[in-house]
């Protein structure tokens, strides 16, 4: 009879196996057995064989240990931890086709293989079925070290129920039946060396030597209610073939040492993870559980389902390539559900373009490299033959994986650079590279977060949220986002091709230079060493802090709550520019076609505010200040300036800002300078208290000022009218000039000369103010085209009062250091009181009074000169003042 090929794994000729099965069915009991170590008995009763174990450990030698379909093998053990080693010394594989029952731990060792048939039912405390050998000495000493050079398989096609653990060991292990563990672990391990240890109700399994034939296959069902499930193989020289094939169903409670399900190739070769793998039960407060797959290469098969059932549980896919090689994970149309997915692989791929992509349901997905020290290339998928190599030390991430994993929250961590071939499409992607990240082809999704030494974005990036952090950031294309966060530790810059658009932007780091390109950032916060932004549309800035200069340009409106710079602040907007608090070494604010406004300004150097359509100035503390506008200038708060003040506009108005006692003066904002003050209005100027070294106030229409105090000269010019409560030039001249009425209601005092010229000159008394007396130590000149109405004047030089109309005065006119001249249509001293001897006019030198009618005067006196009173002869004689 010709020999037939050996049955795979068992190396038995079919006729021998058939004869063996027939003999087993006809036998009344299992083969002959002898107790080699320990004490007990073997009792046969028809189809039932009972082994009574008396000692904690026992070794039985069997000729075959076959259990036919109609047979039962019962093993009575003294405790659930009692262990019985069943060593088969015959030449054939052990075939358990019937029932095997035991209360403790049962070890079946047959180097020729073990088959548990599809009708078999095994109920044990624990079961170890192995084609690897363990010595009696090791077994009895509790050292469960299995080894061998066999090629025989261990196969389960039946049902194994264990209260604790199950382990199938050999170079090739298969499960096509059902394995159920209530409280322990289930392990399928393929290698030439395996070490076991029982830990509590579970097993610890360690592969100690690889096998050329190593293969684990599970196409059946494995259930561990509370423990772990492990499928593990150690293959040698199996770079391309699968050494673990999981196509069945696995359920684990995950409360053992492994905390879940582990499928692993400990040597070379790949793992195919398919079927259905689940973690069962609740893990609300327990340690993290996981479904873990590790190998040099991992293939997630079509239809595979991973489900951890717990929000804090994870799926871990970890490649373990040889040094210098590349690990790879390839995804088919699978479903992975977990709180967290952790992938460690150099190459991450998806199937062909026309195949289905994986579906992820996870809070986050993390991808990091194993040997790809030079980084990742996105959207590049190597050929199948090239998956074990690295191109230039870089790994690959396919576009299909980015799209599928990015639907959740994908993190990619690279040891080197990250670059992309073509635009990256992912819903939520976070990239981190220790070197450079180059997305020059753009990105499309909902969320992009990038870290690196340098970052470059090009083409078009569109997302709800974009966050970038690196030493050096270059934006070289279109970026559109609802929120944009840029943290350039050393620098962040844009190019001429850049066009940024964001509802909210946060810019921080070193130097922020967004001066090139066209950008529309509606709301911006800045915290940088320096910042220069050019913005295309309307912009709102919450807080901008620069440790050097801060430069802002806007083609629309610009609104800022706070601008704070250690250097200079320079803001230019085409539309309205409105600032809250602004501080810097110097501050320049300009609106080319709108209003410029600020609430509070602090400038160590100076401030220049220019609004084409208006300026609103708030509280100001600066070394110098310029407010300029073709529109109105509104001073909303006190201006406290150390240097010169220059204000010009259509109308210049100081707002009413204070209540209570104002010493008779309007409660308007003050202008205070340690240097010169100049105000020029094309229309009206309405001011509060103004003080400076020299003061020059001018209005083409009405000038209304509460008070003026100048250390040197003071000039007030209101073309249509001038009103001042009081004015003082402590070391200079005081000049009031108007084509209309000049009204003053308090003292006009100058250390130099006082000159008052107007269409009318009126001294009016206001309550709360001292009498409106003119005191000019360098001389006084008052001219009213239509009239002059004075209270009193005291000159240290000449005193000259002239008018084409009437001149009236109620107090004395004194020229203590010169002559007094009065010339008008009429000259009247009103209400001098106490008779005609009270002086109404006094001069050290000449006194000259001329009028078209006889003047009405009190006493007129010249100390060293002459008194001349001139009027027409036909006029009445001079009347004393008390008769007027």
Short mmCIF file of C-alpha atoms in Angstrom, two decimals, residues 180-515:
data_model
loop_
_atom_site.label_atom_id
_atom_site.label_comp_id
_atom_site.label_asym_id
_atom_site.label_seq_id
_atom_site.Cartn_x
_atom_site.Cartn_y
_atom_site.Cartn_z
CA UNK A 180 -15.01 29.13 28.16
CA UNK A 181 -13.28 30.23 31.35
CA UNK A 182 -15.36 31.46 34.26
CA UNK A 183 -12.73 33.12 36.45
CA UNK A 184 -9.37 32.54 34.81
CA UNK A 185 -7.50 33.12 31.56
CA UNK A 186 -7.37 31.47 28.14
CA UNK A 187 -4.05 31.22 26.32
CA UNK A 188 -3.20 29.83 22.88
CA UNK A 189 0.59 29.86 22.55
CA UNK A 190 2.70 28.66 19.61
CA UNK A 191 6.46 28.30 20.13
CA UNK A 192 9.15 25.73 20.88
CA UNK A 193 9.36 26.96 24.45
CA UNK A 194 6.64 28.23 26.80
CA UNK A 195 6.68 29.01 30.50
CA UNK A 196 3.45 28.98 32.52
CA UNK A 197 2.57 30.04 36.00
CA UNK A 198 -0.76 30.19 37.75
CA UNK A 199 -1.38 33.59 39.34
CA UNK A 200 -4.58 33.61 41.33
CA UNK A 201 -7.29 32.40 39.01
CA UNK A 202 -5.34 33.41 35.92
CA UNK A 203 -2.28 32.39 33.96
CA UNK A 204 0.99 34.07 33.20
CA UNK A 205 2.36 32.90 29.86
CA UNK A 206 5.84 33.58 28.54
CA UNK A 207 7.24 32.35 25.23
CA UNK A 208 10.86 31.34 25.75
CA UNK A 209 11.93 29.91 22.35
CA UNK A 210 10.75 30.49 18.82
CA UNK A 211 9.64 27.92 16.29
CA UNK A 212 9.97 27.71 12.54
CA UNK A 213 6.37 26.48 12.33
CA UNK A 214 4.79 28.77 14.93
CA UNK A 215 1.15 29.46 14.15
CA UNK A 216 -1.92 30.26 16.25
CA UNK A 217 -5.35 30.25 14.68
CA UNK A 218 -8.69 31.00 16.29
CA UNK A 219 -11.77 30.54 14.16
CA UNK A 220 -14.02 29.51 17.02
CA UNK A 221 -15.18 31.19 20.21
CA UNK A 222 -13.12 32.03 23.28
CA UNK A 223 -14.82 33.44 26.36
CA UNK A 224 -13.23 34.49 29.63
CA UNK A 225 -15.91 35.87 31.90
CA UNK A 226 -13.53 37.63 34.26
CA UNK A 227 -10.01 36.97 33.04
CA UNK A 228 -7.85 37.48 29.97
CA UNK A 229 -7.43 35.91 26.54
CA UNK A 230 -4.03 35.63 24.88
CA UNK A 231 -3.14 34.39 21.40
CA UNK A 232 0.63 34.41 21.08
CA UNK A 233 3.23 32.97 18.70
CA UNK A 234 7.00 33.19 18.39
CA UNK A 235 8.01 32.44 14.82
CA UNK A 236 11.53 32.39 13.47
CA UNK A 237 12.31 33.40 9.88
CA UNK A 238 8.69 34.24 9.06
CA UNK A 239 9.02 37.83 7.88
CA UNK A 240 6.03 37.82 5.53
CA UNK A 241 3.67 35.08 6.69
CA UNK A 242 0.97 35.40 9.32
CA UNK A 243 1.83 33.63 12.56
CA UNK A 244 -1.43 34.50 14.38
CA UNK A 245 -4.77 34.37 12.59
CA UNK A 246 -7.74 35.58 14.60
CA UNK A 247 -10.99 35.18 12.68
CA UNK A 248 -13.31 33.95 15.40
CA UNK A 249 -14.96 35.55 18.41
CA UNK A 250 -13.23 36.48 21.65
CA UNK A 251 -14.86 37.89 24.77
CA UNK A 252 -12.96 38.76 27.94
CA UNK A 253 -13.84 40.42 31.23
CA UNK A 254 -10.25 41.64 31.42
CA UNK A 255 -9.67 41.29 35.15
CA UNK A 256 -6.50 39.20 34.93
CA UNK A 257 -2.83 40.09 34.64
CA UNK A 258 -3.17 41.27 31.02
CA UNK A 259 -6.32 43.31 31.68
CA UNK A 260 -8.03 42.17 28.49
CA UNK A 261 -7.23 40.50 25.17
CA UNK A 262 -3.70 40.16 23.79
CA UNK A 263 -2.79 38.90 20.32
CA UNK A 264 0.94 38.88 19.75
CA UNK A 265 3.76 37.73 17.55
CA UNK A 266 6.82 37.67 19.77
CA UNK A 267 9.22 37.10 16.86
CA UNK A 268 9.01 37.74 13.13
CA UNK A 269 5.89 37.48 11.04
CA UNK A 270 2.54 39.18 11.01
CA UNK A 271 -0.74 38.96 12.85
CA UNK A 272 -4.14 38.94 11.19
CA UNK A 273 -6.73 40.32 13.58
CA UNK A 274 -10.27 39.75 12.38
CA UNK A 275 -13.47 38.36 13.71
CA UNK A 276 -15.13 39.84 16.78
CA UNK A 277 -13.18 40.81 19.91
CA UNK A 278 -14.92 42.35 22.89
CA UNK A 279 -14.27 43.32 26.47
CA UNK A 280 -17.35 42.51 28.48
CA UNK A 281 -18.81 43.80 31.70
CA UNK A 282 -18.49 47.19 33.30
CA UNK A 283 -15.17 48.82 34.18
CA UNK A 284 -16.41 52.14 35.51
CA UNK A 285 -13.95 52.39 38.42
CA UNK A 286 -11.33 49.76 37.62
CA UNK A 287 -7.89 50.01 35.97
CA UNK A 288 -7.71 50.38 32.22
CA UNK A 289 -8.44 47.28 30.15
CA UNK A 290 -7.33 46.80 26.57
CA UNK A 291 -7.48 44.80 23.38
CA UNK A 292 -3.82 44.60 22.36
CA UNK A 293 -2.32 43.37 19.10
CA UNK A 294 1.44 43.33 18.62
CA UNK A 295 3.64 42.00 15.82
CA UNK A 296 6.12 43.11 13.21
CA UNK A 297 3.15 43.53 10.90
CA UNK A 298 -0.53 43.73 11.79
CA UNK A 299 -3.44 43.26 9.40
CA UNK A 300 -6.86 44.31 10.63
CA UNK A 301 -9.13 42.22 8.43
CA UNK A 302 -12.32 43.24 6.67
CA UNK A 303 -15.30 42.79 8.95
CA UNK A 304 -13.19 42.78 12.10
CA UNK A 305 -14.79 44.29 15.17
CA UNK A 306 -12.92 45.51 18.25
CA UNK A 307 -15.14 46.68 21.11
CA UNK A 308 -13.85 47.54 24.58
CA UNK A 309 -17.30 48.46 25.90
CA UNK A 310 -15.76 50.91 28.39
CA UNK A 311 -15.05 54.58 27.88
CA UNK A 312 -11.69 54.36 29.64
CA UNK A 313 -10.60 51.11 27.99
CA UNK A 314 -8.27 51.06 25.01
CA UNK A 315 -7.22 49.29 21.82
CA UNK A 316 -3.46 49.00 21.38
CA UNK A 317 -1.86 48.09 18.05
CA UNK A 318 1.90 47.91 18.46
CA UNK A 319 4.35 46.80 15.82
CA UNK A 320 7.54 45.12 16.98
CA UNK A 321 9.90 45.10 13.99
CA UNK A 322 13.48 43.95 14.03
CA UNK A 323 16.07 46.71 14.39
CA UNK A 324 16.26 48.75 11.18
CA UNK A 325 13.08 47.24 9.79
CA UNK A 326 9.68 48.89 9.59
CA UNK A 327 6.54 47.82 11.35
CA UNK A 328 3.22 48.22 9.62
CA UNK A 329 -0.48 48.15 10.40
CA UNK A 330 -2.91 47.64 7.53
CA UNK A 331 -6.61 48.32 8.06
CA UNK A 332 -9.47 46.77 6.16
CA UNK A 333 -13.14 47.56 6.50
CA UNK A 334 -13.15 47.05 10.26
CA UNK A 335 -14.82 48.66 13.29
CA UNK A 336 -12.80 49.72 16.32
CA UNK A 337 -14.64 51.04 19.36
CA UNK A 338 -12.76 52.16 22.48
CA UNK A 339 -12.14 55.06 24.75
CA UNK A 340 -8.62 55.32 23.33
CA UNK A 341 -6.80 53.74 20.36
CA UNK A 342 -3.00 53.60 20.60
CA UNK A 343 -1.08 52.65 17.44
CA UNK A 344 2.69 52.23 17.38
CA UNK A 345 3.74 51.63 13.78
CA UNK A 346 6.12 52.96 11.17
CA UNK A 347 3.67 52.46 8.32
CA UNK A 348 -0.10 52.74 8.71
CA UNK A 349 -2.07 51.77 5.65
CA UNK A 350 -5.56 51.10 4.43
CA UNK A 351 -6.69 48.72 1.73
CA UNK A 352 -6.98 49.62 -1.94
CA UNK A 353 -8.81 52.80 -2.84
CA UNK A 354 -11.98 50.97 -3.86
CA UNK A 355 -12.13 49.00 -0.60
CA UNK A 356 -13.90 50.05 2.56
CA UNK A 357 -12.13 52.08 5.22
CA UNK A 358 -12.09 51.30 8.93
CA UNK A 359 -14.58 52.91 11.26
CA UNK A 360 -13.32 54.28 14.57
CA UNK A 361 -15.42 55.19 17.60
CA UNK A 362 -12.96 56.56 20.14
CA UNK A 363 -12.30 59.65 22.18
CA UNK A 364 -8.78 59.78 20.75
CA UNK A 365 -6.48 57.85 18.40
CA UNK A 366 -2.72 58.06 18.95
CA UNK A 367 -0.16 57.09 16.30
CA UNK A 368 3.58 56.98 16.99
CA UNK A 369 6.54 55.40 15.21
CA UNK A 370 8.74 52.48 16.25
CA UNK A 371 11.88 52.65 14.07
CA UNK A 372 10.95 55.59 11.79
CA UNK A 373 13.32 58.00 13.51
CA UNK A 374 13.24 60.42 10.55
CA UNK A 375 9.50 60.99 10.83
CA UNK A 376 6.38 60.36 8.76
CA UNK A 377 5.21 61.07 5.24
CA UNK A 378 1.45 61.52 5.10
CA UNK A 379 -0.61 60.33 2.12
CA UNK A 380 2.16 57.95 0.98
CA UNK A 381 1.33 54.24 1.00
CA UNK A 382 4.23 51.87 0.18
CA UNK A 383 3.76 48.71 -1.83
CA UNK A 384 3.08 45.54 0.10
CA UNK A 385 6.60 44.30 -0.64
CA UNK A 386 8.07 47.52 0.73
CA UNK A 387 6.21 47.58 4.03
CA UNK A 388 9.19 46.14 5.88
CA UNK A 389 11.45 48.98 4.75
CA UNK A 390 11.79 52.66 5.60
CA UNK A 391 12.28 55.25 2.85
CA UNK A 392 14.99 57.55 4.14
CA UNK A 393 14.16 56.53 7.67
CA UNK A 394 10.62 57.82 7.32
CA UNK A 395 7.38 55.95 7.86
CA UNK A 396 4.17 56.32 5.88
CA UNK A 397 0.59 57.12 6.77
CA UNK A 398 -1.98 56.53 4.04
CA UNK A 399 -4.68 59.03 3.13
CA UNK A 400 -7.38 56.45 3.85
CA UNK A 401 -6.23 56.03 7.44
CA UNK A 402 -6.03 59.80 7.92
CA UNK A 403 -9.55 60.18 6.65
CA UNK A 404 -10.96 57.31 8.73
CA UNK A 405 -9.09 57.89 11.99
CA UNK A 406 -9.40 61.64 11.62
CA UNK A 407 -13.15 61.37 11.89
CA UNK A 408 -12.52 60.99 15.61
CA UNK A 409 -9.51 62.70 17.17
CA UNK A 410 -6.24 61.55 15.62
CA UNK A 411 -2.83 62.30 17.14
CA UNK A 412 0.36 61.55 15.19
CA UNK A 413 3.66 61.71 17.10
CA UNK A 414 6.82 61.60 14.99
CA UNK A 415 10.44 61.40 16.06
CA UNK A 416 11.57 63.47 13.07
CA UNK A 417 9.80 65.45 10.39
CA UNK A 418 6.22 65.20 9.19
CA UNK A 419 5.41 66.00 5.58
CA UNK A 420 2.52 65.30 3.26
CA UNK A 421 2.12 64.32 -0.37
CA UNK A 422 -1.00 66.23 -1.33
CA UNK A 423 -3.65 67.77 0.86
CA UNK A 424 -4.46 66.00 4.10
CA UNK A 425 -8.12 65.21 4.73
CA UNK A 426 -9.08 64.42 8.31
CA UNK A 427 -11.79 65.65 10.59
CA UNK A 428 -9.60 66.07 13.67
CA UNK A 429 -5.82 65.76 13.36
CA UNK A 430 -3.02 66.55 15.82
CA UNK A 431 0.58 66.31 14.56
CA UNK A 432 3.72 66.46 16.64
CA UNK A 433 7.22 66.19 15.22
CA UNK A 434 10.53 66.68 16.97
CA UNK A 435 11.81 68.29 13.75
CA UNK A 436 9.83 70.01 10.99
CA UNK A 437 6.17 69.66 10.02
CA UNK A 438 5.44 70.55 6.39
CA UNK A 439 1.84 70.67 5.23
CA UNK A 440 2.55 72.67 2.10
CA UNK A 441 -0.29 70.96 0.24
CA UNK A 442 -2.92 72.02 2.75
CA UNK A 443 -5.44 70.42 5.07
CA UNK A 444 -9.18 69.99 5.09
CA UNK A 445 -11.15 68.98 8.17
CA UNK A 446 -12.63 70.26 11.39
CA UNK A 447 -9.60 70.47 13.66
CA UNK A 448 -5.86 70.71 13.02
CA UNK A 449 -3.29 70.87 15.83
CA UNK A 450 0.44 70.85 15.03
CA UNK A 451 3.60 70.90 17.16
CA UNK A 452 7.14 70.84 15.84
CA UNK A 453 10.49 72.56 15.63
CA UNK A 454 9.18 74.36 12.57
CA UNK A 455 5.80 74.35 10.85
CA UNK A 456 4.87 75.29 7.33
CA UNK A 457 1.32 75.48 6.06
CA UNK A 458 0.73 76.00 2.37
CA UNK A 459 -1.95 75.81 -0.28
CA UNK A 460 -5.33 75.80 1.49
CA UNK A 461 -6.03 74.83 5.09
CA UNK A 462 -9.69 74.80 6.05
CA UNK A 463 -10.88 73.79 9.51
CA UNK A 464 -13.07 74.89 12.38
CA UNK A 465 -9.97 75.05 14.58
CA UNK A 466 -6.27 75.40 13.68
CA UNK A 467 -3.62 75.40 16.44
CA UNK A 468 0.10 75.66 15.66
CA UNK A 469 3.05 75.64 18.07
CA UNK A 470 6.72 75.61 17.04
CA UNK A 471 9.95 77.56 17.21
CA UNK A 472 9.39 78.80 13.67
CA UNK A 473 6.03 78.96 11.89
CA UNK A 474 5.50 79.99 8.26
CA UNK A 475 2.03 80.42 6.81
CA UNK A 476 2.36 80.28 3.04
CA UNK A 477 -1.18 79.80 1.85
CA UNK A 478 -4.84 80.18 2.68
CA UNK A 479 -5.90 79.37 6.22
CA UNK A 480 -9.60 79.54 7.06
CA UNK A 481 -10.74 78.69 10.57
CA UNK A 482 -13.30 79.67 13.13
CA UNK A 483 -10.44 79.69 15.66
CA UNK A 484 -6.74 80.12 14.91
CA UNK A 485 -4.05 79.64 17.58
CA UNK A 486 -0.45 80.37 16.61
CA UNK A 487 2.40 80.04 19.12
CA UNK A 488 5.73 80.71 17.43
CA UNK A 489 8.23 80.38 20.22
CA UNK A 490 10.86 82.25 18.20
CA UNK A 491 8.92 83.47 15.16
CA UNK A 492 5.65 83.19 13.27
CA UNK A 493 5.39 84.79 9.86
CA UNK A 494 3.25 85.01 6.75
CA UNK A 495 4.29 85.22 3.11
CA UNK A 496 2.81 87.21 0.24
CA UNK A 497 0.68 84.16 -0.66
CA UNK A 498 -0.81 83.93 2.82
CA UNK A 499 -4.46 84.75 3.44
CA UNK A 500 -5.63 84.08 6.98
CA UNK A 501 -9.28 84.17 7.94
CA UNK A 502 -10.52 83.42 11.45
CA UNK A 503 -13.36 84.36 13.71
CA UNK A 504 -11.06 84.19 16.74
CA UNK A 505 -7.26 84.17 16.72
CA UNK A 506 -4.68 83.84 19.49
CA UNK A 507 -1.11 84.75 18.54
CA UNK A 508 1.78 84.24 20.95
CA UNK A 509 5.48 83.53 21.23
CA UNK A 510 8.46 85.43 19.85
CA UNK A 511 8.17 87.72 16.84
CA UNK A 512 4.76 87.59 15.16
CA UNK A 513 5.09 89.03 11.64
CA UNK A 514 1.82 88.85 9.74
CA UNK A 515 2.59 91.96 7.71
#
